[in-house]
Amino acid sequence: MAKSYIVGNWKMNQNRHELNEFFGELEKEALEGGNFWIAPQFIHIQSCIEKTNKVPLKIGAQNCSNNDSGAFTGEVSPKSLKDLETSFVILGHSERRSIFAESDELINSKVQKVLEHKLTPILCIGETLEQREANQTMDVVLGQLSSGLKGIELDSEDSIIVAYEPVWAIGTGKTASPEQAEEVHSHIRQKLKELYPELGEQISILYGGSVKPSNIKDLLEKPNINGGLVGGASLKAQDFIALCKATI
Ligand code: PEP
């Protein structure tokens, strides 16, 4: 069975004071026995990693460069992330694709680079509302999956995580129904099994798009939904705790 995860994507939120409060609340909870990950802003990665001696969380990044070093002003190196003991990197988030014009090719090269450094890429894929209404969901999602994984060899089922995030459900309060999400997840599973016959069944596929404590249980009941990639609800400690507990 694929492992379950709750991954919080803090985006450009949480200042130092807010994250101290967040971790303070988590310290009071017994959160052992699951895979709970948070991606803060780059500047807070180190201080969040230091706090993981008291809470069982892994800390990751929301993006990185596809280069290790050099004249790339403003970029963040995956090699430096590894050096900080960062665990994972979210890649291909729809905000990176739409606001920062990241192409499938660029995302693929980032996946390659992140794997080279033994960090776990979380490859995000998902269709816009327009694409869903034009019946293009599977073509778009499976196209992004194949392009993102082009030429990528995996050592194990834990080497990579896929996150299906319908763009129309991100930050909108509109969640895909468990049935809508499962329909796409089962196609993603099929494609993963084609690409990686030995591993495809066990690779975790997360759902993202307005996940909250009130809908996580129904989503997790579906066979190919192995957890959540969570934006808004991961900023509130009590919501994040409730989401984590739903997976234990
Ligand atoms: C996200 O940012 O990946 C996300 C799913 O956000 P939200 O949970 O706020 O919809």
mmCIF file of C-alpha atoms and ligand atoms in Angstrom:
data_model
loop_
_atom_site.group_PDB
_atom_site.id
_atom_site.type_symbol
_atom_site.label_atom_id
_atom_site.label_comp_id
_atom_site.label_asym_id
_atom_site.label_seq_id
_atom_site.Cartn_x
_atom_site.Cartn_y
_atom_site.Cartn_z
ATOM 1 C CA MET A 1 0.000 0.000 0.000
ATOM 2 C CA ALA A 2 1.176 3.519 -0.781
ATOM 3 C CA LYS A 3 2.073 5.591 2.304
ATOM 4 C CA SER A 4 -0.166 8.432 3.522
ATOM 5 C CA TYR A 5 1.085 11.991 3.871
ATOM 6 C CA ILE A 6 -0.107 15.392 4.961
ATOM 7 C CA VAL A 7 2.041 18.066 3.337
ATOM 8 C CA GLY A 8 1.512 21.710 4.228
ATOM 9 C CA ASN A 9 2.381 24.264 1.559
ATOM 10 C CA TRP A 10 2.717 27.553 3.416
ATOM 11 C CA LYS A 11 3.298 29.534 0.203
ATOM 12 C CA MET A 12 4.379 33.149 0.958
ATOM 13 C CA ASN A 13 2.814 33.094 4.442
ATOM 14 C CA GLN A 14 3.839 32.648 8.124
ATOM 15 C CA ASN A 15 6.282 35.113 9.650
ATOM 16 C CA ARG A 16 8.737 34.142 12.406
ATOM 17 C CA HIS A 17 6.284 34.891 15.203
ATOM 18 C CA GLU A 18 3.474 32.930 13.521
ATOM 19 C CA LEU A 19 5.608 29.899 12.848
ATOM 20 C CA ASN A 20 6.897 29.877 16.438
ATOM 21 C CA GLU A 21 3.296 29.807 17.625
ATOM 22 C CA PHE A 22 2.452 27.048 15.130
ATOM 23 C CA PHE A 23 5.299 24.823 16.295
ATOM 24 C CA GLY A 24 4.484 25.609 19.942
ATOM 25 C CA GLU A 25 0.986 24.201 19.441
ATOM 26 C CA LEU A 26 2.291 21.132 17.633
ATOM 27 C CA GLU A 27 4.686 20.362 20.476
ATOM 28 C CA LYS A 28 1.707 19.772 22.769
ATOM 29 C CA GLU A 29 0.346 17.007 20.503
ATOM 30 C CA ALA A 30 1.227 13.342 20.123
ATOM 31 C CA LEU A 31 1.763 13.237 16.388
ATOM 32 C CA GLU A 32 3.896 10.129 16.055
ATOM 33 C CA GLY A 33 3.197 7.476 13.471
ATOM 34 C CA GLY A 34 2.593 9.417 10.269
ATOM 35 C CA ASN A 35 4.295 11.367 7.505
ATOM 36 C CA PHE A 36 3.776 15.062 8.214
ATOM 37 C CA TRP A 37 5.645 17.546 6.101
ATOM 38 C CA ILE A 38 5.734 21.359 5.876
ATOM 39 C CA ALA A 39 7.146 23.627 3.162
ATOM 40 C CA PRO A 40 7.746 27.128 4.588
ATOM 41 C CA GLN A 41 9.291 30.058 2.727
ATOM 42 C CA PHE A 42 12.985 29.462 1.934
ATOM 43 C CA ILE A 43 14.153 31.937 4.577
ATOM 44 C CA HIS A 44 12.441 29.933 7.327
ATOM 45 C CA ILE A 45 13.607 26.457 6.294
ATOM 46 C CA GLN A 46 16.576 26.367 8.647
ATOM 47 C CA SER A 47 14.673 27.556 11.730
ATOM 48 C CA CYS A 48 11.846 25.089 10.978
ATOM 49 C CA ILE A 49 14.363 22.242 10.638
ATOM 50 C CA GLU A 50 15.799 23.178 14.036
ATOM 51 C CA LYS A 51 12.323 22.825 15.535
ATOM 52 C CA THR A 52 11.938 19.280 14.261
ATOM 53 C CA ASN A 53 13.854 17.997 17.297
ATOM 54 C CA LYS A 54 10.582 18.536 19.181
ATOM 55 C CA VAL A 55 7.952 17.693 16.554
ATOM 56 C CA PRO A 56 8.000 14.774 14.090
ATOM 57 C CA LEU A 57 7.827 16.875 10.915
ATOM 58 C CA LYS A 58 9.938 16.954 7.794
ATOM 59 C CA ILE A 59 10.686 20.303 6.228
ATOM 60 C CA GLY A 60 10.871 21.001 2.514
ATOM 61 C CA ALA A 61 10.965 23.758 -0.089
ATOM 62 C CA GLN A 62 8.247 25.086 -2.388
ATOM 63 C CA ASN A 63 10.513 25.267 -5.437
ATOM 64 C CA CYS A 64 14.196 25.281 -6.387
ATOM 65 C CA SER A 65 16.528 25.907 -9.289
ATOM 66 C CA ASN A 66 17.399 23.269 -11.868
ATOM 67 C CA ASN A 67 21.055 24.242 -11.382
ATOM 68 C CA ASP A 68 23.381 23.544 -8.485
ATOM 69 C CA SER A 69 25.269 26.848 -8.474
ATOM 70 C CA GLY A 70 26.335 29.777 -10.624
ATOM 71 C CA ALA A 71 25.103 33.081 -11.967
ATOM 72 C CA PHE A 72 21.378 32.672 -11.310
ATOM 73 C CA THR A 73 20.479 35.720 -9.222
ATOM 74 C CA GLY A 74 17.594 35.104 -6.875
ATOM 75 C CA GLU A 75 17.459 31.343 -7.381
ATOM 76 C CA VAL A 76 17.812 28.685 -4.688
ATOM 77 C CA SER A 77 20.086 25.705 -5.253
ATOM 78 C CA PRO A 78 18.860 22.158 -4.623
ATOM 79 C CA LYS A 79 22.406 21.344 -3.496
ATOM 80 C CA SER A 80 22.164 24.021 -0.790
ATOM 81 C CA LEU A 81 18.749 22.701 0.224
ATOM 82 C CA LYS A 82 20.290 19.262 0.679
ATOM 83 C CA ASP A 83 23.130 20.816 2.643
ATOM 84 C CA LEU A 84 20.554 22.320 5.055
ATOM 85 C CA GLU A 85 19.007 18.853 5.465
ATOM 86 C CA THR A 86 15.809 19.792 3.697
ATOM 87 C CA SER A 87 13.786 16.646 2.914
ATOM 88 C CA PHE A 88 11.650 17.417 -0.121
ATOM 89 C CA VAL A 89 10.806 19.985 -2.800
ATOM 90 C CA ILE A 90 7.373 20.816 -4.227
ATOM 91 C CA LEU A 91 7.744 21.170 -8.018
ATOM 92 C CA GLY A 92 5.353 22.256 -10.730
ATOM 93 C CA HIS A 93 2.794 23.811 -8.407
ATOM 94 C CA SER A 94 0.102 25.480 -10.508
ATOM 95 C CA GLU A 95 1.168 28.891 -9.165
ATOM 96 C CA ARG A 96 4.686 28.244 -10.504
ATOM 97 C CA ARG A 97 3.225 27.108 -13.839
ATOM 98 C CA SER A 98 0.798 30.008 -14.261
ATOM 99 C CA ILE A 99 2.423 33.006 -12.499
ATOM 100 C CA PHE A 100 6.053 32.142 -13.238
ATOM 101 C CA ALA A 101 5.476 30.437 -16.603
ATOM 102 C CA GLU A 102 7.286 27.209 -15.674
ATOM 103 C CA SER A 103 7.159 24.740 -18.540
ATOM 104 C CA ASP A 104 6.906 20.952 -18.356
ATOM 105 C CA GLU A 105 10.515 20.775 -19.599
ATOM 106 C CA LEU A 106 11.798 23.032 -16.838
ATOM 107 C CA ILE A 107 9.827 21.122 -14.220
ATOM 108 C CA ASN A 108 11.222 17.842 -15.562
ATOM 109 C CA SER A 109 14.785 19.151 -15.237
ATOM 110 C CA LYS A 110 14.053 20.222 -11.651
ATOM 111 C CA VAL A 111 12.666 16.774 -10.808
ATOM 112 C CA GLN A 112 15.882 15.257 -12.190
ATOM 113 C CA LYS A 113 18.077 17.624 -10.191
ATOM 114 C CA VAL A 114 16.175 17.165 -6.938
ATOM 115 C CA LEU A 115 16.413 13.382 -7.268
ATOM 116 C CA GLU A 116 20.163 13.649 -7.929
ATOM 117 C CA HIS A 117 20.477 15.198 -4.474
ATOM 118 C CA LYS A 118 18.317 12.518 -2.874
ATOM 119 C CA LEU A 119 15.574 14.975 -2.003
ATOM 120 C CA THR A 120 11.980 13.875 -2.621
ATOM 121 C CA PRO A 121 10.215 15.800 -5.395
ATOM 122 C CA ILE A 122 6.463 16.314 -5.008
ATOM 123 C CA LEU A 123 5.368 16.684 -8.624
ATOM 124 C CA CYS A 124 2.144 18.731 -8.866
ATOM 125 C CA ILE A 125 -0.209 18.286 -11.806
ATOM 126 C CA GLY A 126 -3.739 19.474 -12.456
ATOM 127 C CA GLU A 127 -6.185 20.959 -14.914
ATOM 128 C CA THR A 128 -7.803 24.400 -15.014
ATOM 129 C CA LEU A 129 -11.575 24.839 -14.904
ATOM 130 C CA GLU A 130 -11.571 25.669 -18.615
ATOM 131 C CA GLN A 131 -9.734 22.436 -19.399
ATOM 132 C CA ARG A 132 -12.116 20.400 -17.217
ATOM 133 C CA GLU A 133 -15.124 21.938 -18.928
ATOM 134 C CA ALA A 134 -13.622 21.108 -22.308
ATOM 135 C CA ASN A 135 -13.233 17.449 -21.221
ATOM 136 C CA GLN A 136 -9.449 17.718 -21.330
ATOM 137 C CA THR A 137 -8.764 16.749 -17.722
ATOM 138 C CA MET A 138 -7.119 13.363 -18.310
ATOM 139 C CA ASP A 139 -5.085 14.568 -21.305
ATOM 140 C CA VAL A 140 -3.753 17.538 -19.359
ATOM 141 C CA VAL A 141 -3.058 15.684 -16.125
ATOM 142 C CA LEU A 142 -1.481 12.609 -17.710
ATOM 143 C CA GLY A 143 0.460 14.816 -20.145
ATOM 144 C CA GLN A 144 1.942 16.815 -17.240
ATOM 145 C CA LEU A 145 2.733 13.559 -15.432
ATOM 146 C CA SER A 146 4.526 11.966 -18.404
ATOM 147 C CA SER A 147 6.445 15.162 -19.189
ATOM 148 C CA GLY A 148 7.418 15.723 -15.561
ATOM 149 C CA LEU A 149 8.734 12.159 -15.299
ATOM 150 C CA LYS A 150 10.359 11.968 -18.743
ATOM 151 C CA GLY A 151 13.618 10.016 -18.511
ATOM 152 C CA ILE A 152 13.334 9.760 -14.735
ATOM 153 C CA GLU A 153 14.410 6.520 -13.098
ATOM 154 C CA LEU A 154 13.324 5.850 -9.545
ATOM 155 C CA ASP A 155 15.213 3.864 -6.881
ATOM 156 C CA SER A 156 12.130 3.169 -4.810
ATOM 157 C CA GLU A 157 8.438 3.988 -4.473
ATOM 158 C CA ASP A 158 9.357 6.629 -1.864
ATOM 159 C CA SER A 159 11.677 8.490 -4.242
ATOM 160 C CA ILE A 160 8.848 10.638 -5.578
ATOM 161 C CA ILE A 161 5.340 11.788 -4.656
ATOM 162 C CA VAL A 162 2.694 12.951 -7.119
ATOM 163 C CA ALA A 163 0.089 15.559 -6.142
ATOM 164 C CA TYR A 164 -3.079 15.970 -8.163
ATOM 165 C CA GLU A 165 -4.262 19.535 -7.664
ATOM 166 C CA PRO A 166 -7.147 20.699 -9.856
ATOM 167 C CA VAL A 167 -6.384 24.390 -10.336
ATOM 168 C CA TRP A 168 -10.043 25.320 -9.876
ATOM 169 C CA ALA A 169 -9.966 23.859 -6.349
ATOM 170 C CA ILE A 170 -6.807 25.571 -5.086
ATOM 171 C CA GLY A 171 -7.532 28.320 -2.573
ATOM 172 C CA THR A 172 -11.123 28.610 -3.785
ATOM 173 C CA GLY A 173 -12.897 26.650 -1.052
ATOM 174 C CA LYS A 174 -14.206 24.348 -3.841
ATOM 175 C CA THR A 175 -12.966 20.816 -3.240
ATOM 176 C CA ALA A 176 -13.189 18.140 -5.900
ATOM 177 C CA SER A 177 -15.636 15.531 -4.626
ATOM 178 C CA PRO A 178 -13.909 12.326 -3.467
ATOM 179 C CA GLU A 179 -15.371 10.634 -6.585
ATOM 180 C CA GLN A 180 -14.064 13.335 -8.948
ATOM 181 C CA ALA A 181 -10.628 13.167 -7.337
ATOM 182 C CA GLU A 182 -10.513 9.363 -7.299
ATOM 183 C CA GLU A 183 -11.406 9.200 -10.984
ATOM 184 C CA VAL A 184 -8.294 11.224 -11.818
ATOM 185 C CA HIS A 185 -6.126 9.498 -9.203
ATOM 186 C CA SER A 186 -6.954 6.077 -10.646
ATOM 187 C CA HIS A 187 -5.810 7.237 -14.105
ATOM 188 C CA ILE A 188 -2.628 8.637 -12.550
ATOM 189 C CA ARG A 189 -2.080 5.271 -10.822
ATOM 190 C CA GLN A 190 -2.522 3.473 -14.132
ATOM 191 C CA LYS A 191 0.044 5.709 -15.814
ATOM 192 C CA LEU A 192 2.495 5.281 -12.924
ATOM 193 C CA LYS A 193 2.172 1.514 -13.264
ATOM 194 C CA GLU A 194 2.903 1.774 -16.994
ATOM 195 C CA LEU A 195 5.958 3.947 -16.368
ATOM 196 C CA TYR A 196 7.215 2.018 -13.319
ATOM 197 C CA PRO A 197 5.793 -1.514 -13.396
ATOM 198 C CA GLU A 198 7.536 -2.507 -10.157
ATOM 199 C CA LEU A 199 6.819 0.659 -8.171
ATOM 200 C CA GLY A 200 3.722 2.319 -9.629
ATOM 201 C CA GLU A 201 1.265 0.681 -7.261
ATOM 202 C CA GLN A 202 3.119 2.002 -4.206
ATOM 203 C CA ILE A 203 3.912 5.588 -5.261
ATOM 204 C CA SER A 204 1.871 8.000 -3.126
ATOM 205 C CA ILE A 205 -0.613 10.243 -4.914
ATOM 206 C CA LEU A 206 -1.807 13.216 -2.834
ATOM 207 C CA TYR A 207 -4.893 15.293 -3.506
ATOM 208 C CA GLY A 208 -4.673 19.089 -3.172
ATOM 209 C CA GLY A 209 -7.376 21.725 -3.451
ATOM 210 C CA SER A 210 -9.187 23.159 -0.426
ATOM 211 C CA VAL A 211 -8.454 20.135 1.777
ATOM 212 C CA LYS A 212 -9.635 20.755 5.342
ATOM 213 C CA PRO A 213 -10.449 18.759 8.471
ATOM 214 C CA SER A 214 -14.088 18.441 7.382
ATOM 215 C CA ASN A 215 -13.348 16.736 4.048
ATOM 216 C CA ILE A 216 -10.092 14.820 4.576
ATOM 217 C CA LYS A 217 -11.682 11.609 5.859
ATOM 218 C CA ASP A 218 -13.940 11.150 2.827
ATOM 219 C CA LEU A 219 -11.040 11.814 0.483
ATOM 220 C CA LEU A 220 -8.790 9.325 2.289
ATOM 221 C CA GLU A 221 -11.388 6.596 1.962
ATOM 222 C CA LYS A 222 -10.700 6.394 -1.754
ATOM 223 C CA PRO A 223 -8.161 3.717 -2.681
ATOM 224 C CA ASN A 224 -5.843 5.945 -4.724
ATOM 225 C CA ILE A 225 -5.909 9.060 -2.527
ATOM 226 C CA ASN A 226 -2.892 8.752 -0.251
ATOM 227 C CA GLY A 227 -3.100 12.031 1.639
ATOM 228 C CA GLY A 228 -3.272 15.756 1.048
ATOM 229 C CA LEU A 229 -1.178 18.657 -0.164
ATOM 230 C CA VAL A 230 -2.715 21.465 1.837
ATOM 231 C CA GLY A 231 -2.414 25.238 1.492
ATOM 232 C CA GLY A 232 -4.766 27.389 3.586
ATOM 233 C CA ALA A 233 -5.668 24.823 6.264
ATOM 234 C CA SER A 234 -1.993 24.023 6.922
ATOM 235 C CA LEU A 235 -1.430 27.531 8.286
ATOM 236 C CA LYS A 236 -3.621 26.930 11.314
ATOM 237 C CA ALA A 237 -1.994 24.590 13.816
ATOM 238 C CA GLN A 238 -5.257 23.041 15.009
ATOM 239 C CA ASP A 239 -6.430 22.327 11.440
ATOM 240 C CA PHE A 240 -3.049 20.892 10.511
ATOM 241 C CA ILE A 241 -3.096 18.671 13.613
ATOM 242 C CA ALA A 242 -6.612 17.447 12.764
ATOM 243 C CA LEU A 243 -5.529 16.634 9.198
ATOM 244 C CA CYS A 244 -2.482 14.723 10.433
ATOM 245 C CA LYS A 245 -4.553 12.761 12.939
ATOM 246 C CA ALA A 246 -6.957 11.731 10.166
ATOM 247 C CA THR A 247 -4.113 9.830 8.479
ATOM 248 C CA ILE A 248 -2.815 7.959 11.546
HETATM 249 C C1 PEP B 1 -1.984 24.327 -2.532
HETATM 250 O O1 PEP B 1 -1.473 25.414 -2.390
HETATM 251 O O2 PEP B 1 -1.301 23.419 -3.015
HETATM 252 C C2 PEP B 1 -3.369 24.143 -2.126
HETATM 253 C C3 PEP B 1 -3.939 23.004 -2.392
HETATM 254 O O3 PEP B 1 -3.999 25.191 -1.486
HETATM 255 P P1 PEP B 1 -5.431 25.150 -0.709
HETATM 256 O O4 PEP B 1 -5.386 23.962 0.214
HETATM 257 O O5 PEP B 1 -5.484 26.443 0.030
HETATM 258 O O6 PEP B 1 -6.486 25.008 -1.742
#
